[in-house]
PDB file of C-alpha atoms in Angstrom:
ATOM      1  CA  UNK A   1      73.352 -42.517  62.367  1.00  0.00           C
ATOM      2  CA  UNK A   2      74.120 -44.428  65.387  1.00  0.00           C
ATOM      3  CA  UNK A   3      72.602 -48.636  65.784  1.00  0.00           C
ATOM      4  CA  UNK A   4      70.093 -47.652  68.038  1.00  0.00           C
ATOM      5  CA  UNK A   5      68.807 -45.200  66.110  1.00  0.00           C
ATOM      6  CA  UNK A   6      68.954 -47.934  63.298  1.00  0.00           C
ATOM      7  CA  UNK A   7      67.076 -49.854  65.157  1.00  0.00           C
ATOM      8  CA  UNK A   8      64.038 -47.450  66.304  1.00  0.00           C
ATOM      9  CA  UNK A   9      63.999 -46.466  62.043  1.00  0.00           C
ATOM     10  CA  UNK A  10      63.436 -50.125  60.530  1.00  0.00           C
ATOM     11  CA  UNK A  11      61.142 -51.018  63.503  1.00  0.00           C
ATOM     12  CA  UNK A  12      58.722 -48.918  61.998  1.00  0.00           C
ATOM     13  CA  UNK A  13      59.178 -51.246  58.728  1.00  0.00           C
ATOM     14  CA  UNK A  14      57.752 -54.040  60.292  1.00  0.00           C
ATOM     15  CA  UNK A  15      55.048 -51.284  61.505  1.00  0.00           C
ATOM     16  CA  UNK A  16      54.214 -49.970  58.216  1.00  0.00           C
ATOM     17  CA  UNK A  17      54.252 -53.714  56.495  1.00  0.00           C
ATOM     18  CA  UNK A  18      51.610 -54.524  59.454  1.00  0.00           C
ATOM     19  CA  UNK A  19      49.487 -51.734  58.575  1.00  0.00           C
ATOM     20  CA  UNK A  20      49.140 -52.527  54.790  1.00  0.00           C
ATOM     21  CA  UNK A  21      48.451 -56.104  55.337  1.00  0.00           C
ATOM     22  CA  UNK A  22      45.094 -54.833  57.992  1.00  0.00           C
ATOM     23  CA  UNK A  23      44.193 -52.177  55.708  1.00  0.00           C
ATOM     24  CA  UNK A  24      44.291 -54.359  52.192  1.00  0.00           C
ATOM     25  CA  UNK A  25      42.578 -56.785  54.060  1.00  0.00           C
ATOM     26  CA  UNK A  26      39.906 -54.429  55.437  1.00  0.00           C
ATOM     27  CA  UNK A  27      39.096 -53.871  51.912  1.00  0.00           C
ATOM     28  CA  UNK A  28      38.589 -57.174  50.378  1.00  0.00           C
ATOM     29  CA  UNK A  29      37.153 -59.045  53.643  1.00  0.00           C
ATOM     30  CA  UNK A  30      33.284 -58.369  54.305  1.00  0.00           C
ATOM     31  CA  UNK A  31      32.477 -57.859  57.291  1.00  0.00           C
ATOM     32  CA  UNK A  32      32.601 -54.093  58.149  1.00  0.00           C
ATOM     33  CA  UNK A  33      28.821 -54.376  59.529  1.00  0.00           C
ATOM     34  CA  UNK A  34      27.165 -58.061  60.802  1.00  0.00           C
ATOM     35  CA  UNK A  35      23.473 -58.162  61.149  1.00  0.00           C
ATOM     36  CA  UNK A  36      20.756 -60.535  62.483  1.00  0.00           C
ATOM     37  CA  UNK A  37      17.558 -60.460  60.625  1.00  0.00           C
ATOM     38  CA  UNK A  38      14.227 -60.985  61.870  1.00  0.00           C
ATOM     39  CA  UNK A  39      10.812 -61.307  60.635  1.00  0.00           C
ATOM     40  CA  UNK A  40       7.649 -60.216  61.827  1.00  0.00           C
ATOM     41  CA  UNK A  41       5.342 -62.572  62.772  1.00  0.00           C
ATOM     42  CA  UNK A  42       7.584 -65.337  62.374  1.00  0.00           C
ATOM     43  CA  UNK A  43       9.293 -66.872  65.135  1.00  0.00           C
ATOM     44  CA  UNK A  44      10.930 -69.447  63.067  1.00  0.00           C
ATOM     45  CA  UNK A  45      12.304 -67.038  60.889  1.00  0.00           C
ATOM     46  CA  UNK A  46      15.586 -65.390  60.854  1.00  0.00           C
ATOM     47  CA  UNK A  47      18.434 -64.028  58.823  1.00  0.00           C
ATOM     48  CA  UNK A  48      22.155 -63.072  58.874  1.00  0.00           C
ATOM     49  CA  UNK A  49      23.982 -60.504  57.386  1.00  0.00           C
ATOM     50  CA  UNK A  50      27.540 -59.420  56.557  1.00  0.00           C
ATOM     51  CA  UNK A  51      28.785 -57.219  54.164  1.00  0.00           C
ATOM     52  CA  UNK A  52      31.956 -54.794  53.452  1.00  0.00           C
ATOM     53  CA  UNK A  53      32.583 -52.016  51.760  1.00  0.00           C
ATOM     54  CA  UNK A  54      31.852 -53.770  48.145  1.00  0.00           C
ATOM     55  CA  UNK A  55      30.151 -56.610  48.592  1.00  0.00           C
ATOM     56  CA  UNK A  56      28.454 -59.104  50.973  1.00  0.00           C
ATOM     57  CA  UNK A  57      26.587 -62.152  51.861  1.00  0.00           C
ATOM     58  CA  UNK A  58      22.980 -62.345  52.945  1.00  0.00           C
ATOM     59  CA  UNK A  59      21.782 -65.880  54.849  1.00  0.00           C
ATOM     60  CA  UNK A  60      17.910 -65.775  55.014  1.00  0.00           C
ATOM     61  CA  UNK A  61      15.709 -69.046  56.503  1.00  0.00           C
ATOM     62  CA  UNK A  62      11.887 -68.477  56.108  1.00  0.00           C
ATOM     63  CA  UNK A  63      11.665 -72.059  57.997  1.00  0.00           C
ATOM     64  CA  UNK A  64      12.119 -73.579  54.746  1.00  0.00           C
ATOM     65  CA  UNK A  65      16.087 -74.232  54.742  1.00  0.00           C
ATOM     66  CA  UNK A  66      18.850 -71.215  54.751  1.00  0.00           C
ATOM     67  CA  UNK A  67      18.819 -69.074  51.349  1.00  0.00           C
ATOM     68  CA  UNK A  68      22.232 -67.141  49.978  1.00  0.00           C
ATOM     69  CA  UNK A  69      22.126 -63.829  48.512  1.00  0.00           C
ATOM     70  CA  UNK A  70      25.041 -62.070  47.351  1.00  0.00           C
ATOM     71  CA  UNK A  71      24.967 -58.240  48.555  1.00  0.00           C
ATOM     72  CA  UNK A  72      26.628 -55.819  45.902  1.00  0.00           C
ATOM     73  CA  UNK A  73      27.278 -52.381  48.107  1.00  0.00           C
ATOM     74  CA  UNK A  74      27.500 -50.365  44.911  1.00  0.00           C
ATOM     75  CA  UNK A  75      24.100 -51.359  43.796  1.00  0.00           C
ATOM     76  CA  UNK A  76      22.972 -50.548  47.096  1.00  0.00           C
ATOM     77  CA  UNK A  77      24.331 -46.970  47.348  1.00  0.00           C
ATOM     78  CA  UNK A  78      23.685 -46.422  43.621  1.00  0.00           C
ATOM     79  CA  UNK A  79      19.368 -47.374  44.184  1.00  0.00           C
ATOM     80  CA  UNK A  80      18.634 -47.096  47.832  1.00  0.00           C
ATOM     81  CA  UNK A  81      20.743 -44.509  49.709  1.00  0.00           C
ATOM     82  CA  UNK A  82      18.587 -44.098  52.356  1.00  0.00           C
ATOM     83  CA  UNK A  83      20.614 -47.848  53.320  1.00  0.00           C
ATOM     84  CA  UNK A  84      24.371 -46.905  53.279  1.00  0.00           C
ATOM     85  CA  UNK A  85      24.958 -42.660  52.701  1.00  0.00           C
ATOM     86  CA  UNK A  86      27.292 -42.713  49.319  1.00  0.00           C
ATOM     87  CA  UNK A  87      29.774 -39.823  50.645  1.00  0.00           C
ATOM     88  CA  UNK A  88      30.105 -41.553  54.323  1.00  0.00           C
ATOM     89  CA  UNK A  89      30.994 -44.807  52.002  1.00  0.00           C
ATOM     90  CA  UNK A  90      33.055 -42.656  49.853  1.00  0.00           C
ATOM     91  CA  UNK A  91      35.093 -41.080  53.120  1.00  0.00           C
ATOM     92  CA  UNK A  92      35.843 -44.928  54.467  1.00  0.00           C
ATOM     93  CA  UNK A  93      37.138 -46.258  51.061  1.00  0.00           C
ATOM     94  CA  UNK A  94      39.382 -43.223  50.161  1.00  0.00           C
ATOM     95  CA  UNK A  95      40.840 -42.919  53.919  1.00  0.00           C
ATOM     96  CA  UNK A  96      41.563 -46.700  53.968  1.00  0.00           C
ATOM     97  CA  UNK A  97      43.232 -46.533  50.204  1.00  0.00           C
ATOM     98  CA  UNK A  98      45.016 -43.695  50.695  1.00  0.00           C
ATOM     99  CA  UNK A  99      46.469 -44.731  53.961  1.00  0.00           C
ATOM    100  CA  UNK A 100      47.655 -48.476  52.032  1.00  0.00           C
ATOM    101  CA  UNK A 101      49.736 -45.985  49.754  1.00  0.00           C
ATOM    102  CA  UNK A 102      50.684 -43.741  52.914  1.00  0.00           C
ATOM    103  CA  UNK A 103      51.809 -47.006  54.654  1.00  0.00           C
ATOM    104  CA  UNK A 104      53.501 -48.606  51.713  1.00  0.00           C
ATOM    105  CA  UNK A 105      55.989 -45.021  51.112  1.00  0.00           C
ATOM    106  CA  UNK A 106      56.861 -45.299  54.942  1.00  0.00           C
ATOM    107  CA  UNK A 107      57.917 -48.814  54.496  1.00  0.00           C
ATOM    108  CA  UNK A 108      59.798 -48.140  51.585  1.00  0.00           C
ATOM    109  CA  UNK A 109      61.345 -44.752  53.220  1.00  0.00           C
ATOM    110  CA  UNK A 110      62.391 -46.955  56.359  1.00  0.00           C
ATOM    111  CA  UNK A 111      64.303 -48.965  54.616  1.00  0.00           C
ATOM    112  CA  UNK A 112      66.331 -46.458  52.563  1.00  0.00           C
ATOM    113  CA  UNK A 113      67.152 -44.643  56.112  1.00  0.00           C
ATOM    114  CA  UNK A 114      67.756 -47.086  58.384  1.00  0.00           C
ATOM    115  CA  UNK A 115      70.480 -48.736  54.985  1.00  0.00           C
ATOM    116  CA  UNK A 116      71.983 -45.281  54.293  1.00  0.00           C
ATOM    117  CA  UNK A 117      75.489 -44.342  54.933  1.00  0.00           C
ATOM    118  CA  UNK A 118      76.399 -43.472  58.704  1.00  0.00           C
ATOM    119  CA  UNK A 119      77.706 -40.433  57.434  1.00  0.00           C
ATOM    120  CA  UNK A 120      74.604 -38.850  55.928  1.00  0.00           C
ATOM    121  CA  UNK A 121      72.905 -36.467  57.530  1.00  0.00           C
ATOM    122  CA  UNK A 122      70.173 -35.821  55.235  1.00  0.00           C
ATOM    123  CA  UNK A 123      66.957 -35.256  56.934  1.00  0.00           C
ATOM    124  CA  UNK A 124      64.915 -35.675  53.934  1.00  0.00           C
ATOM    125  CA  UNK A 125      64.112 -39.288  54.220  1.00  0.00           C
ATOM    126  CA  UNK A 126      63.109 -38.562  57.932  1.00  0.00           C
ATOM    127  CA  UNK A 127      60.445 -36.346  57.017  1.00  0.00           C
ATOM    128  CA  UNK A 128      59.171 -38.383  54.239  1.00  0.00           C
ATOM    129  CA  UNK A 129      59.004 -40.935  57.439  1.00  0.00           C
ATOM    130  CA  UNK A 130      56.801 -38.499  59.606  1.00  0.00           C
ATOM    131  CA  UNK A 131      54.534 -37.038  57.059  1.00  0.00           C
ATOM    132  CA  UNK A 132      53.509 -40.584  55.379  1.00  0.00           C
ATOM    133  CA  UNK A 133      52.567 -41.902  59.005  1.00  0.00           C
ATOM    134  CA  UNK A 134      51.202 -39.055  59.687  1.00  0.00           C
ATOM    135  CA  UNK A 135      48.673 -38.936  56.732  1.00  0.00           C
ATOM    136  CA  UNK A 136      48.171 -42.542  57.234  1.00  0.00           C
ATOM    137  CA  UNK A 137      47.152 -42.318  60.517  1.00  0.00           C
ATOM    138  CA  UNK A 138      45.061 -39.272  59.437  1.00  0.00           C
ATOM    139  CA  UNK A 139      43.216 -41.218  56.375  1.00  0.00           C
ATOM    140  CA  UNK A 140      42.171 -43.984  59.342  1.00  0.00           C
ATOM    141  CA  UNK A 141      40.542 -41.802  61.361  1.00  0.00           C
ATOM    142  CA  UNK A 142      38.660 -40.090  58.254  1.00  0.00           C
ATOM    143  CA  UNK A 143      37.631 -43.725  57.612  1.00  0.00           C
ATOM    144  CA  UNK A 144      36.515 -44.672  61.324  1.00  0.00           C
ATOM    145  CA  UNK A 145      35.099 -41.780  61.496  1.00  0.00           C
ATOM    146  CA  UNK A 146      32.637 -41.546  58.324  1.00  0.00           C
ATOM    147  CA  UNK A 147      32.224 -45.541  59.554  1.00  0.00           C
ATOM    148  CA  UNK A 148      30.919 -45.023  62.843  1.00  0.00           C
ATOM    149  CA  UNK A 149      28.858 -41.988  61.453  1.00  0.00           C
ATOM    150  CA  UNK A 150      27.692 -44.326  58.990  1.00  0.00           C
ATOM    151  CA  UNK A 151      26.970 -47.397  61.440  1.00  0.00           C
ATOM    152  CA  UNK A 152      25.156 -44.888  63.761  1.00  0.00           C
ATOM    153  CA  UNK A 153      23.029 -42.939  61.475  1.00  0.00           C
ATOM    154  CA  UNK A 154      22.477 -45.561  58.878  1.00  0.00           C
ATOM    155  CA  UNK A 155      23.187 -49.108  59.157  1.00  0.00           C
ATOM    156  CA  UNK A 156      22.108 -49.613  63.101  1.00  0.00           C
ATOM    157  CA  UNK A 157      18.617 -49.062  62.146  1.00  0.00           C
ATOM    158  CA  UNK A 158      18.397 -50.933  58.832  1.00  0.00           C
ATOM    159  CA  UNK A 159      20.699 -52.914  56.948  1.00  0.00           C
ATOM    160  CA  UNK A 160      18.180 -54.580  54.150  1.00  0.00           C
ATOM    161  CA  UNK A 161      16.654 -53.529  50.954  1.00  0.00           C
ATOM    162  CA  UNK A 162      12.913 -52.203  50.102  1.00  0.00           C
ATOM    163  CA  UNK A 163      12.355 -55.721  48.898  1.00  0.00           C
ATOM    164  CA  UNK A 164      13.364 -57.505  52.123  1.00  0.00           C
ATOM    165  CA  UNK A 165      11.540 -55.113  54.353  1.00  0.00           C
ATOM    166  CA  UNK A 166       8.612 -55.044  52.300  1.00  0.00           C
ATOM    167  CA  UNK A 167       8.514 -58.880  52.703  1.00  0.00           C
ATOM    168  CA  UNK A 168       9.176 -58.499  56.630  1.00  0.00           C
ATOM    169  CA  UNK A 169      12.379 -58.366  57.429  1.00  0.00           C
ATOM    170  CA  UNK A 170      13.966 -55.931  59.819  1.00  0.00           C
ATOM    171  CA  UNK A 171      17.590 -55.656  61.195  1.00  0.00           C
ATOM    172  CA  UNK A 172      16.613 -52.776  63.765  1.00  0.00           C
ATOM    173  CA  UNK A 173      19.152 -53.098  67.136  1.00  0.00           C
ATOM    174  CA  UNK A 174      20.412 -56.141  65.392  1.00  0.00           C
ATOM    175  CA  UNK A 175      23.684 -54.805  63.751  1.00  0.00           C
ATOM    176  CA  UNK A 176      26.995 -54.416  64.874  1.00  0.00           C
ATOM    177  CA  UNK A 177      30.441 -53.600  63.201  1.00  0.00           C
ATOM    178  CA  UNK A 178      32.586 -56.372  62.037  1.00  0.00           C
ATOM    179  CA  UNK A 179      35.876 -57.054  62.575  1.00  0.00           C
ATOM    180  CA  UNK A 180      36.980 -55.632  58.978  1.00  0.00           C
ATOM    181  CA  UNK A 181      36.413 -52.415  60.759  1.00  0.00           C
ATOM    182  CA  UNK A 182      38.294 -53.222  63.580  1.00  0.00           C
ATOM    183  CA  UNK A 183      41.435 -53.395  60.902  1.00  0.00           C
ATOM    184  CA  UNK A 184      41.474 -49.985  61.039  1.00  0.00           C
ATOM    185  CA  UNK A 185      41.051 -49.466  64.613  1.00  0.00           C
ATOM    186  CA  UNK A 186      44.265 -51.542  64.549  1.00  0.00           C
ATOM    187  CA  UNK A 187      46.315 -49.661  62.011  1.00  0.00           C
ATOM    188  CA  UNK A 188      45.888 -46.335  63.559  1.00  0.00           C
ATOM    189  CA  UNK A 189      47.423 -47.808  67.206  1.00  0.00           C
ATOM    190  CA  UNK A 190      50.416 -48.934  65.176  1.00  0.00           C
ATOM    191  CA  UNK A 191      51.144 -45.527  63.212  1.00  0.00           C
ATOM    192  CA  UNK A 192      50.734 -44.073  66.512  1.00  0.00           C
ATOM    193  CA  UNK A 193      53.543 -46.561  67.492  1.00  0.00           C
ATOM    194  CA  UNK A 194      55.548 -45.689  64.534  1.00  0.00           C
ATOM    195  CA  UNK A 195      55.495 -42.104  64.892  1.00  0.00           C
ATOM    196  CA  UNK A 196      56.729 -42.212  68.594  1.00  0.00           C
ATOM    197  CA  UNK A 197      59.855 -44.736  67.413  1.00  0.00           C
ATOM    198  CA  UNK A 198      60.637 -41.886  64.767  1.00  0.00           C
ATOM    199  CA  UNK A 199      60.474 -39.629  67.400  1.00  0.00           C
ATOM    200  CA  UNK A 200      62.791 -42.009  69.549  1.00  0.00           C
ATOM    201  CA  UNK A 201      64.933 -42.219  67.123  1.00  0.00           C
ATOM    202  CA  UNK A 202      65.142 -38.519  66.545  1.00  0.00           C
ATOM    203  CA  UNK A 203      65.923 -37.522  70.270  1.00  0.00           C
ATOM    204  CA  UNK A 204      68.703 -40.655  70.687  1.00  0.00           C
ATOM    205  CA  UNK A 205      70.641 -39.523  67.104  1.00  0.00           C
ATOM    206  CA  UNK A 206      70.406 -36.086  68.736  1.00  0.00           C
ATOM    207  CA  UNK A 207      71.807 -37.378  71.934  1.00  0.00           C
ATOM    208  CA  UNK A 208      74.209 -39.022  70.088  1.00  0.00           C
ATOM    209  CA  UNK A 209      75.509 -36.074  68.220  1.00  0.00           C
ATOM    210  CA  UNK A 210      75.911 -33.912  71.487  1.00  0.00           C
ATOM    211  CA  UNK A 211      77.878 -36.337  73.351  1.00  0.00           C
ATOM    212  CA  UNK A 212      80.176 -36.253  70.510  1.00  0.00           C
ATOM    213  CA  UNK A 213      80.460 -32.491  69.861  1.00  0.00           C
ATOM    214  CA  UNK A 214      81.019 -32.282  74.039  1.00  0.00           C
ATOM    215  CA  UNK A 215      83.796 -34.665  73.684  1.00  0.00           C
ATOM    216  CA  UNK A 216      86.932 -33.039  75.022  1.00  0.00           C
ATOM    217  CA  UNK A 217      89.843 -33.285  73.125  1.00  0.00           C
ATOM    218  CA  UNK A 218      92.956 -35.289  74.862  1.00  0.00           C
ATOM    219  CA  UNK A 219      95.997 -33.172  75.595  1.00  0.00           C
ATOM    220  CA  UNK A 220      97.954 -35.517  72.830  1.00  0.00           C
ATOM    221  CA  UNK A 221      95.491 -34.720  70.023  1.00  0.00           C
ATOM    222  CA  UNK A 222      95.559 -31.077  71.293  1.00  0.00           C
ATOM    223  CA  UNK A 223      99.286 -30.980  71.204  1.00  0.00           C
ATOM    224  CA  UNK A 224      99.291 -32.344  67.448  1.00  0.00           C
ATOM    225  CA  UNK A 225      97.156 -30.014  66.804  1.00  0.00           C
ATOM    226  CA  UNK A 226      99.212 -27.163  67.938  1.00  0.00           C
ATOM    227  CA  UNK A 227     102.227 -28.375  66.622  1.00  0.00           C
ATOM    228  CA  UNK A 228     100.413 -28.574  62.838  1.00  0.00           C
TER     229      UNK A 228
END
């Protein structure tokens, strides 16, 4: 395996490190959906929310000083899924795990390839490279997708409790997706990236290995050669 080639393989190290780091902190940050709460009837009150895909803060001033809440997303899902649909939930937090693991394999699997002897020709560690970027990649989208199916059907028309609504709150055109969701909108652009420097690197070693197979033989070396 020539430098270049090298090169274009642990590139997609730095890649796969990248991703993990968005995606682990995608899940513990919380701040997949921000809201602004209002009341009605009340001009002097209002409200902010944030929350991820576990828990969450709640900031509510009835004109009588800002009150913290703690939000617990299970407890949500678990007593009031008309708020956040369990199996859209379930869809994000399984395509974001899944694609940490995914991730972490093509990190490791970069490594081993780019380090490995330039006489191996093993194509094994190659494809472990494609298929774990490619299932990473494909785990983000599953969780952008049952996100923004989630945001649009769900959370953009309510983000609050019974209790909070009965009480007159309302969140209605007020939400709008954090930037923990923008993690993943960021990890998929840079498995894209990887997969195209694995399929650099692919075309060059190929390259590589024609130009050397074309290589005509000097008369000298074709004399020896007839002489042995």
């Amino acid at each position: 395996m020539s430098l270049k080639t090298r090169a274009f393989v642990f590139a997609t190290f730095f890649g796969s490190c990248l991703v993990v780091g968005l995606l682990v902190a995608s899940l513990t940050t919380e701040y997949w959906v921000q809201a602004q709460a209002k009341r009605h009837n009340s001009s002097e009150s209002e409200g902010k929310i944030n929350f991820g895909l576990f828990g969450g803060s709640k900031h509510l001033n009835v004109a009588y000083g800002w009150r913290l809440h703690e939000i617990n997303v299970l407890s949500i899902i678990r007593d009031e899924p008309d708020v956040i649909n369990y199996w859209l939930w379930l869809g994000t937090t399984f395509g974001t795990g899944f694609s940490i693991l995914a991730s972490a394999i093509s990190a490791v699997s970069s490594v081993i390839k780019s380090a490995s002897s330039p006489s191996t020709r093993k194509t094994g560690t190659m494809v472990v490279l494609f298929v774990s970027n490619f299932l990473s990649g494909l785990s983000q989208i599953l969780a952008f997708v049952c996100w923004i199916l989630q945001f649009f059907q769900h959370l953009q028309h309510n983000v609050l409790v019974e209790a909070d609504r009965t009480n007159q709150w309302y969140t209605t055109n007020n939400a709008s997706l954090g930037h923990s969701f923008y993690f993943i909108v960021a990890g998929i652009v840079i498995v894209t990236i990887n997969i195209i420097l694995l399929s650099c690197a692919v075309k060059h070693e190929r390259r590589v290995r024609t130009r050397v197979f074309d290589t005509p033989t000097d008369e000298k070396t074709q004399g020896a050669i007839m002489l042995y």
